[in-house]
Coordinates of C-alpha atoms in Angstrom, one line a residue:
X1 CA 116.7 -7.8 -1.2
X2 CA 118.7 -7.0 3.9
X3 CA 116.7 -5.8 6.9
X4 CA 114.0 -8.0 5.5
X5 CA 110.9 -7.4 7.7
X6 CA 108.4 -8.4 5.0
X7 CA 110.3 -10.4 2.4
X8 CA 112.3 -13.0 4.3
X9 CA 111.0 -16.5 3.4
X10 CA 113.0 -18.3 6.1
X11 CA 113.5 -17.4 9.8
X12 CA 116.9 -16.2 10.9
X13 CA 118.5 -15.8 14.3
X14 CA 120.5 -12.8 15.4
X15 CA 123.5 -11.7 13.4
X16 CA 126.6 -13.7 14.2
X17 CA 129.7 -12.2 15.8
X18 CA 132.9 -12.0 13.7
X19 CA 134.3 -15.5 13.1
X20 CA 137.3 -17.0 14.9
X21 CA 140.7 -17.6 13.2
X22 CA 141.0 -20.3 10.6
X23 CA 142.7 -23.6 11.2
X24 CA 143.0 -26.4 8.8
X25 CA 141.6 -29.0 8.3
X26 CA 138.6 -28.1 10.6
X27 CA 135.9 -25.7 9.3
X28 CA 135.2 -22.5 11.2
X29 CA 132.5 -22.8 13.8
X30 CA 130.0 -20.0 13.3
X31 CA 126.7 -19.6 15.2
X32 CA 123.5 -20.1 13.2
X33 CA 122.0 -17.0 12.2
X34 CA 113.6 -11.6 -2.5
X35 CA 116.0 -5.6 -8.0
X36 CA 112.4 -5.2 -6.8
X37 CA 110.9 -6.1 -10.2
X38 CA 107.5 -5.2 -11.5
X39 CA 105.6 -7.0 -14.2
X40 CA 102.2 -8.0 -15.6
X41 CA 103.2 -10.1 -18.6
X42 CA 106.3 -8.0 -19.1
X43 CA 109.4 -8.0 -16.7
X44 CA 110.2 -4.4 -15.8
X45 CA 112.8 -4.7 -13.1
X46 CA 115.2 -6.6 -10.8
X47 CA 114.7 -9.5 -8.5
X48 CA 114.3 -9.0 -4.8
X49 CA 114.9 -11.2 -1.8
X50 CA 114.8 -14.9 -2.7
X51 CA 113.9 -14.2 -6.2
X52 CA 110.7 -12.3 -5.3
X53 CA 109.3 -10.3 -8.2
X54 CA 106.5 -7.7 -7.9
X55 CA 103.7 -7.5 -10.4
X56 CA 101.2 -4.6 -10.5
X57 CA 98.2 -3.8 -12.7
X58 CA 99.7 -2.7 -16.0
X59 CA 100.0 1.0 -16.9
X60 CA 100.8 2.3 -20.3
X61 CA 104.3 3.7 -20.7
X62 CA 102.8 6.7 -22.5
X63 CA 101.8 8.8 -19.4
X64 CA 99.3 11.6 -19.5
X65 CA 99.6 14.7 -17.3
X66 CA 96.7 13.9 -15.1
X67 CA 97.7 13.0 -11.6
X68 CA 97.1 9.3 -10.7
X69 CA 96.4 8.0 -7.2
X70 CA 98.6 4.9 -7.0
X71 CA 96.5 3.5 -4.2
X72 CA 93.2 3.9 -5.9
X73 CA 91.6 0.6 -7.1
X74 CA 88.6 0.0 -9.4
X75 CA 85.5 -1.6 -7.9
X76 CA 85.7 -5.3 -8.5
X77 CA 83.2 -8.1 -7.8
X78 CA 84.0 -10.9 -5.4
X79 CA 83.7 -13.4 -8.3
X80 CA 85.9 -11.2 -10.4
X81 CA 88.6 -11.1 -7.7
X82 CA 88.7 -14.9 -7.4
X83 CA 88.8 -15.3 -11.1
X84 CA 91.6 -12.8 -11.4
X85 CA 93.7 -14.8 -8.9
X86 CA 92.8 -18.0 -10.7
X87 CA 93.9 -16.5 -14.0
X88 CA 97.3 -15.4 -12.6
X89 CA 98.0 -19.0 -11.5
X90 CA 96.8 -20.4 -14.8
X91 CA 99.1 -18.1 -16.7
X92 CA 102.2 -18.1 -14.6
X93 CA 102.5 -20.9 -12.0
X94 CA 105.5 -23.2 -12.5
X95 CA 104.8 -26.6 -10.9
X96 CA 108.0 -27.8 -9.3
X97 CA 107.0 -30.2 -6.5
X98 CA 105.8 -33.7 -6.2
X99 CA 102.1 -32.6 -5.7
X100 CA 100.0 -33.5 -8.7
X101 CA 98.9 -30.4 -10.6
X102 CA 97.8 -29.8 -14.2
X103 CA 96.2 -27.1 -16.3
X104 CA 93.2 -29.4 -16.9
X105 CA 92.6 -29.9 -13.2
X106 CA 93.0 -26.2 -12.6
X107 CA 90.3 -25.5 -15.2
X108 CA 88.0 -27.8 -13.4
X109 CA 88.7 -26.0 -10.1
X110 CA 87.6 -22.7 -11.7
X111 CA 84.3 -24.1 -12.8
X112 CA 83.7 -25.5 -9.4
X113 CA 84.6 -22.3 -7.5
X114 CA 82.7 -19.9 -9.7
X115 CA 79.5 -22.0 -10.0
X116 CA 78.4 -20.5 -6.6
X117 CA 77.8 -16.9 -5.6
X118 CA 80.5 -15.3 -3.5
X119 CA 78.6 -13.0 -1.1
X120 CA 81.5 -11.2 0.8
X121 CA 85.0 -10.0 0.2
X122 CA 86.2 -12.0 3.2
X123 CA 84.7 -15.2 1.6
X124 CA 86.5 -14.3 -1.7
X125 CA 89.8 -14.1 0.1
X126 CA 89.2 -17.4 1.9
X127 CA 88.5 -19.1 -1.5
X128 CA 91.7 -17.7 -2.9
X129 CA 93.7 -19.0 0.1
X130 CA 92.2 -22.5 -0.3
X131 CA 92.8 -22.3 -4.1
X132 CA 96.5 -21.5 -3.6
X133 CA 96.9 -24.1 -0.9
X134 CA 95.7 -26.8 -3.4
X135 CA 98.8 -26.1 -5.5
X136 CA 100.9 -28.0 -3.0
X137 CA 103.6 -25.2 -3.2
X138 CA 104.7 -23.9 0.2
X139 CA 105.7 -20.5 -1.3
X140 CA 102.5 -19.6 -3.2
X141 CA 100.2 -17.7 -0.8
X142 CA 97.7 -14.9 -0.4
X143 CA 98.5 -11.5 0.9
X144 CA 95.8 -9.3 2.5
X145 CA 95.6 -5.6 1.4
X146 CA 97.5 -4.7 4.6
X147 CA 100.2 -7.3 4.0
X148 CA 100.6 -6.2 0.4
X149 CA 100.8 -2.6 1.4
X150 CA 103.5 -3.3 3.9
X151 CA 105.5 -5.3 1.3
X152 CA 105.2 -2.3 -1.2
X153 CA 106.7 -0.1 1.5
X154 CA 109.7 -2.3 2.0
X155 CA 112.7 -0.1 2.4
X156 CA 116.0 -1.3 0.8
X157 CA 117.3 2.3 0.3
X158 CA 117.8 3.5 3.9
X159 CA 115.7 6.6 3.3
X160 CA 112.3 5.0 3.5
X161 CA 111.3 4.4 -0.2
X162 CA 110.9 1.4 -2.5
X163 CA 111.7 1.9 -6.2
X164 CA 110.2 0.3 -9.2
X165 CA 111.5 0.3 -12.8
X166 CA 109.2 1.4 -15.6
X167 CA 110.0 1.6 -19.3
X168 CA 109.3 4.8 -21.1
X169 CA 108.0 5.2 -24.6
X170 CA 111.5 4.5 -26.0
X171 CA 111.9 1.4 -23.9
X172 CA 114.5 3.0 -21.6
X173 CA 114.1 2.4 -17.8
X174 CA 113.0 5.2 -15.5
X175 CA 112.5 4.8 -11.7
X176 CA 109.4 5.7 -9.7
X177 CA 108.7 5.6 -6.0
X178 CA 106.4 2.6 -5.5
X179 CA 106.1 2.7 -1.8
X180 CA 107.1 5.2 0.9
X181 CA 107.2 5.0 4.6
X182 CA 105.0 7.7 6.1
X183 CA 107.1 10.1 8.3
X184 CA 110.3 8.3 7.1
X185 CA 113.3 10.4 5.9
X186 CA 112.3 10.8 2.3
X187 CA 108.6 11.4 3.1
X188 CA 109.5 14.1 5.7
X189 CA 111.8 15.8 3.2
X190 CA 109.1 16.0 0.5
X191 CA 109.4 12.9 -1.7
X192 CA 106.0 11.4 -2.6
X193 CA 104.7 8.1 -3.9
X194 CA 104.7 8.1 -7.7
X195 CA 107.6 10.6 -8.0
X196 CA 110.2 9.8 -10.7
X197 CA 113.8 9.7 -9.5
X198 CA 116.0 11.7 -11.9
X199 CA 119.3 11.9 -10.1
X200 CA 121.1 10.9 -6.9
X201 CA 123.9 13.3 -5.7
X202 CA 123.9 15.0 -9.2
X203 CA 124.4 11.6 -10.9
X204 CA 121.7 10.9 -13.5
X205 CA 120.0 7.5 -13.0
X206 CA 118.2 7.0 -16.3
X207 CA 118.8 3.5 -17.5
X208 CA 120.1 2.3 -14.1
X209 CA 118.3 -0.6 -12.2
X210 CA 116.4 -0.2 -9.0
X211 CA 119.1 -2.2 -7.3
X212 CA 121.9 0.2 -8.5
X213 CA 120.0 3.3 -7.5
X214 CA 119.1 1.8 -4.1
X215 CA 122.8 1.2 -3.5
X216 CA 123.5 4.9 -4.4
X217 CA 121.0 6.0 -1.8
X218 CA 122.6 3.9 0.9
X219 CA 125.1 5.5 3.2
X220 CA 126.2 6.0 6.8
X221 CA 123.5 6.8 9.3
X222 CA 123.1 10.5 9.8
X223 CA 124.6 11.6 6.5
X224 CA 122.6 13.2 3.7
X225 CA 121.8 12.4 0.1
X226 CA 120.4 14.7 -2.5
X227 CA 117.6 13.2 -4.7
X228 CA 116.3 15.0 -7.8
X229 CA 112.7 14.0 -8.4
X230 CA 109.8 14.9 -10.7
X231 CA 106.6 15.1 -8.8
X232 CA 103.8 13.1 -10.5
X233 CA 103.7 12.5 -14.3
X234 CA 104.2 16.1 -15.4
X235 CA 104.9 17.9 -12.2
X236 CA 107.8 20.2 -11.2
X237 CA 111.4 18.9 -10.8
X238 CA 112.9 19.4 -7.4
X239 CA 116.2 18.6 -5.7
X240 CA 115.5 17.3 -2.1
X241 CA 118.1 16.7 0.6
X242 CA 117.3 13.6 2.6
X243 CA 119.0 12.6 5.8
X244 CA 119.7 8.9 6.0
X245 CA 118.3 7.1 9.1
X246 CA 117.7 3.4 8.7
X247 CA 120.5 1.8 6.7
X248 CA 121.5 -1.8 6.1
X249 CA 124.4 -3.0 8.2
X250 CA 127.5 -4.2 6.5
X251 CA 127.2 -8.0 5.9
X252 CA 131.0 -8.3 5.3
X253 CA 133.7 -9.4 7.8
X254 CA 137.3 -9.9 6.5
X255 CA 140.8 -10.6 7.6
X256 CA 144.2 -11.8 6.3
X257 CA 145.1 -15.3 7.5
X258 CA 148.5 -17.0 7.4
X259 CA 147.7 -20.7 6.8
X260 CA 150.5 -23.2 7.3
X261 CA 152.5 -20.2 8.6
X262 CA 153.3 -19.2 5.0
X263 CA 150.4 -18.8 2.6
X264 CA 148.6 -15.4 2.9
X265 CA 144.8 -16.0 2.5
X266 CA 142.1 -13.4 2.4
X267 CA 139.1 -14.6 4.5
X268 CA 135.7 -13.0 3.8
X269 CA 132.6 -13.8 5.7
X270 CA 129.4 -12.7 3.9
X271 CA 126.3 -12.9 6.3
X272 CA 123.6 -11.9 3.8
X273 CA 123.1 -10.3 0.4
X274 CA 121.8 -6.8 1.1
X275 CA 122.2 -3.5 -0.8
X276 CA 125.7 -3.0 0.8
X277 CA 127.0 -6.5 0.0
X278 CA 128.6 -6.0 -3.3
X279 CA 130.1 -2.6 -2.4
X280 CA 131.6 -3.8 0.9
X281 CA 132.8 -7.0 -0.6
X282 CA 134.8 -5.1 -3.3
X283 CA 136.4 -2.9 -0.6
X284 CA 137.3 -6.1 1.4
X285 CA 138.8 -7.8 -1.6
X286 CA 140.9 -4.7 -2.6
X287 CA 142.3 -4.3 0.9
X288 CA 143.1 -8.0 1.2
X289 CA 144.9 -7.9 -2.2
X290 CA 146.9 -4.9 -1.0
X291 CA 147.8 -6.9 2.1
X292 CA 149.2 -9.7 -0.1
X293 CA 146.5 -12.3 -0.3
X294 CA 147.3 -15.1 -2.7
X295 CA 144.1 -17.1 -2.2
X296 CA 140.6 -16.2 -1.0
X297 CA 138.0 -17.9 1.2
X298 CA 134.4 -16.8 0.8
X299 CA 132.4 -18.0 3.8
X300 CA 128.7 -18.4 2.9
X301 CA 127.7 -20.8 5.7
X302 CA 124.4 -19.9 7.4
X303 CA 123.8 -17.3 4.7
X304 CA 120.1 -17.8 3.8
X305 CA 120.3 -15.3 0.9
X306 CA 118.7 -11.9 0.5
X307 CA 118.8 -9.8 -2.6
X308 CA 119.1 -12.2 -5.6
X309 CA 120.4 -9.3 -7.8
X310 CA 123.2 -8.7 -5.2
X311 CA 124.2 -12.4 -5.5
X312 CA 124.3 -12.2 -9.3
X313 CA 126.5 -9.0 -9.2
X314 CA 128.8 -10.5 -6.6
X315 CA 129.3 -13.7 -8.7
X316 CA 130.3 -11.5 -11.7
X317 CA 133.2 -10.1 -9.7
X318 CA 134.9 -13.5 -9.9
X319 CA 133.9 -14.7 -13.4
X320 CA 135.3 -14.1 -16.9
X321 CA 133.4 -12.0 -19.4
X322 CA 130.9 -14.3 -21.2
X323 CA 130.7 -16.8 -18.3
X324 CA 127.1 -17.9 -17.4
X325 CA 126.1 -16.9 -13.8
X326 CA 122.8 -18.7 -13.7
X327 CA 119.9 -19.8 -15.9
X328 CA 116.2 -18.9 -15.2
X329 CA 113.4 -21.2 -16.3
X330 CA 109.7 -20.4 -16.3
X331 CA 106.5 -20.5 -18.3
X332 CA 106.8 -16.8 -19.2
X333 CA 109.3 -16.6 -22.2
X334 CA 111.0 -13.7 -20.4
X335 CA 112.0 -16.1 -17.6
X336 CA 113.7 -18.4 -20.1
X337 CA 117.1 -16.7 -20.1
X338 CA 120.8 -17.0 -19.3
X339 CA 122.4 -14.4 -17.1
X340 CA 125.9 -13.8 -18.4
X341 CA 128.9 -11.9 -17.0
X342 CA 129.6 -8.7 -19.0
X343 CA 132.8 -7.6 -17.2
X344 CA 136.3 -8.9 -16.5
X345 CA 137.0 -10.6 -13.1
X346 CA 138.2 -8.5 -10.2
X347 CA 140.6 -11.2 -9.1
X348 CA 142.2 -14.3 -10.7
X349 CA 143.3 -16.0 -7.5
X350 CA 141.8 -19.4 -6.5
X351 CA 138.7 -19.2 -4.3
X352 CA 137.4 -21.6 -1.7
X353 CA 133.7 -21.2 -0.8
X354 CA 132.6 -22.6 2.6
X355 CA 129.0 -23.9 2.5
X356 CA 126.6 -25.8 4.7
X357 CA 122.9 -26.8 4.9
X358 CA 121.9 -23.2 5.7
X359 CA 123.6 -21.8 2.5
X360 CA 120.5 -20.9 0.5
X361 CA 119.1 -19.0 -2.5
X362 CA 121.4 -16.1 -3.5
X363 CA 124.2 -17.9 -1.7
X364 CA 123.6 -20.9 -3.9
X365 CA 123.6 -18.8 -7.0
X366 CA 127.1 -17.5 -6.1
X367 CA 128.4 -20.9 -5.1
X368 CA 127.2 -22.7 -8.2
X369 CA 128.3 -19.9 -10.6
X370 CA 131.9 -20.0 -9.3
X371 CA 132.0 -23.7 -9.0
X372 CA 130.6 -24.6 -12.4
X373 CA 132.9 -22.0 -14.1
X374 CA 135.9 -23.6 -12.4
X375 CA 136.7 -20.5 -10.3
X376 CA 136.1 -22.0 -6.9
X377 CA 136.0 -25.3 -4.9
X378 CA 133.1 -25.8 -2.4
X379 CA 134.0 -27.1 1.0
X380 CA 131.6 -28.2 3.8
X381 CA 128.1 -29.7 3.5
X382 CA 125.4 -29.9 0.8
X383 CA 123.6 -26.6 0.5
X384 CA 119.9 -26.0 1.4
X385 CA 118.4 -26.2 -2.1
X386 CA 116.2 -23.1 -2.5
X387 CA 116.1 -22.2 -6.2
X388 CA 112.6 -20.9 -6.9
X389 CA 111.4 -17.5 -8.2
X390 CA 108.3 -16.0 -6.7
X391 CA 106.3 -13.2 -8.2
X392 CA 104.1 -11.0 -6.1
X393 CA 100.9 -9.9 -8.1
X394 CA 98.6 -7.2 -6.9
X395 CA 94.9 -7.9 -7.2
X396 CA 92.3 -5.3 -8.0
X397 CA 91.2 -4.8 -4.4
X398 CA 94.7 -4.1 -3.1
X399 CA 95.4 -7.6 -1.9
X400 CA 97.9 -9.8 -3.6
X401 CA 99.1 -13.3 -4.4
X402 CA 102.6 -14.7 -4.2
X403 CA 103.1 -17.3 -7.0
X404 CA 106.1 -19.5 -7.9
X405 CA 106.8 -18.5 -11.5
X406 CA 110.3 -19.9 -12.2
X407 CA 113.4 -21.5 -10.9
X408 CA 117.2 -21.2 -11.1
X409 CA 119.4 -23.8 -12.9
X410 CA 123.2 -23.8 -12.5
X411 CA 125.6 -23.1 -15.4
X412 CA 126.0 -26.9 -15.5
X413 CA 122.3 -27.3 -15.9
X414 CA 121.6 -28.7 -12.5
X415 CA 118.3 -27.8 -10.7
X416 CA 119.1 -26.2 -7.4
X417 CA 115.7 -26.4 -5.8
X418 CA 115.2 -29.4 -3.5
X419 CA 118.6 -30.7 -4.4
X420 CA 121.1 -28.2 -3.2
X421 CA 124.8 -28.3 -4.3
X422 CA 127.2 -31.0 -3.3
X423 CA 130.6 -29.7 -2.1
X424 CA 133.9 -30.9 -3.6
X425 CA 135.4 -31.4 -0.1
X426 CA 134.1 -31.9 3.4
X427 CA 137.2 -30.4 5.0
X428 CA 139.5 -27.7 3.8
X429 CA 142.2 -29.3 1.7
X430 CA 145.8 -28.2 1.0
X431 CA 146.1 -25.3 -1.4
X432 CA 148.0 -27.5 -3.9
X433 CA 145.0 -29.9 -4.0
X434 CA 142.7 -26.9 -4.6
X435 CA 144.8 -25.6 -7.5
X436 CA 144.9 -29.1 -9.0
X437 CA 141.2 -29.5 -8.7
X438 CA 140.5 -26.2 -10.4
X439 CA 143.0 -27.0 -13.2
X440 CA 141.4 -30.3 -13.8
X441 CA 137.9 -28.7 -13.8
X442 CA 138.9 -26.2 -16.5
X443 CA 140.6 -28.6 -18.8
X444 CA 137.4 -30.1 -20.5
X445 CA 136.0 -26.6 -21.0
X446 CA 139.2 -25.4 -22.6
X447 CA 139.3 -28.5 -24.8

């Protein structure tokens, strides 16, 4: 998801300084530090920070040429608003905790709540808050209209826009501007909310994900990017040059180490999963390979996550084609799926992943994917155990609700949430031991 003003679900401390040199067998001491997707019954995009998914009131893929105000909401009664929130929970909520919850008890709650008149909008919002609190889920919560609006303007592009994926009449994805920061770079240059993105620097983006296009928009501060947009549903097409201002900082530090005075090891520290993570990690891996690295250490300690899609794409860099990255589980059939690698690995060298109790979410997806597919050993402490997917639904008055709708399960079918991932070693072992461990891991799978 990464400059996360609105979407971080866990507090972080300031970014760490580059890590000190490696020494075996001690671990490196490093200071502590939600593909925005849109759906309403149908998944239309890619997951953002900690698995957050956005959900908006549904719009037909067959657009007319009348201009629509994306901020305009129909008049809704207070009772209707509460019932809308209740229905979203009833249809999508995945119960994952120890708190008792059932559809039968939830039906009784609806009858109790709607039996009395709700006189004010403020009262309706308070009822929704109490209703969500009764789920016993720390991640399901209410968003005021102002909070939802800020979340919709979340900028992962560096030019002040937030993209959503929408299928056209042929089922192909097109990208629209969901939110835009007023007086930000894109807005000042002429991009408007609701515009369709057609190309970035003369590269057509039809069929690409919001995550992929956001990465194309990213770049060094002060440089320019040309965005071709179509204004409105049937408006004119215009190429607009936008100067980048606010960009994600690189989350990657890397260096070549000589462990035991002989073995060249590529060390990569990944602080978070933002829009630059995959691109900068690829650069680091290529440079370390050119420098002669025989093994790699990927340091995910104190990495609380970020863009889930970035984590998935990074895991694929190490896996063989056909390997499972992660399973998603939820009540919606479209959340019941396996995410599978569709490319060849960038490297074949053994990998060590350093983890601790602040390795969470997207970091745990990468760690479990490489571990369960016998591509890496895990060294350190048990990980945090954050493996839930939240969906952000917009209500008809512009407010919203965040609901837990799914969870991640590792390739070996282990539930990450609340359990974390147990490492193979507490301290960095000898490289011969690492090679033997990975060989032993892959033998049953090959048999």
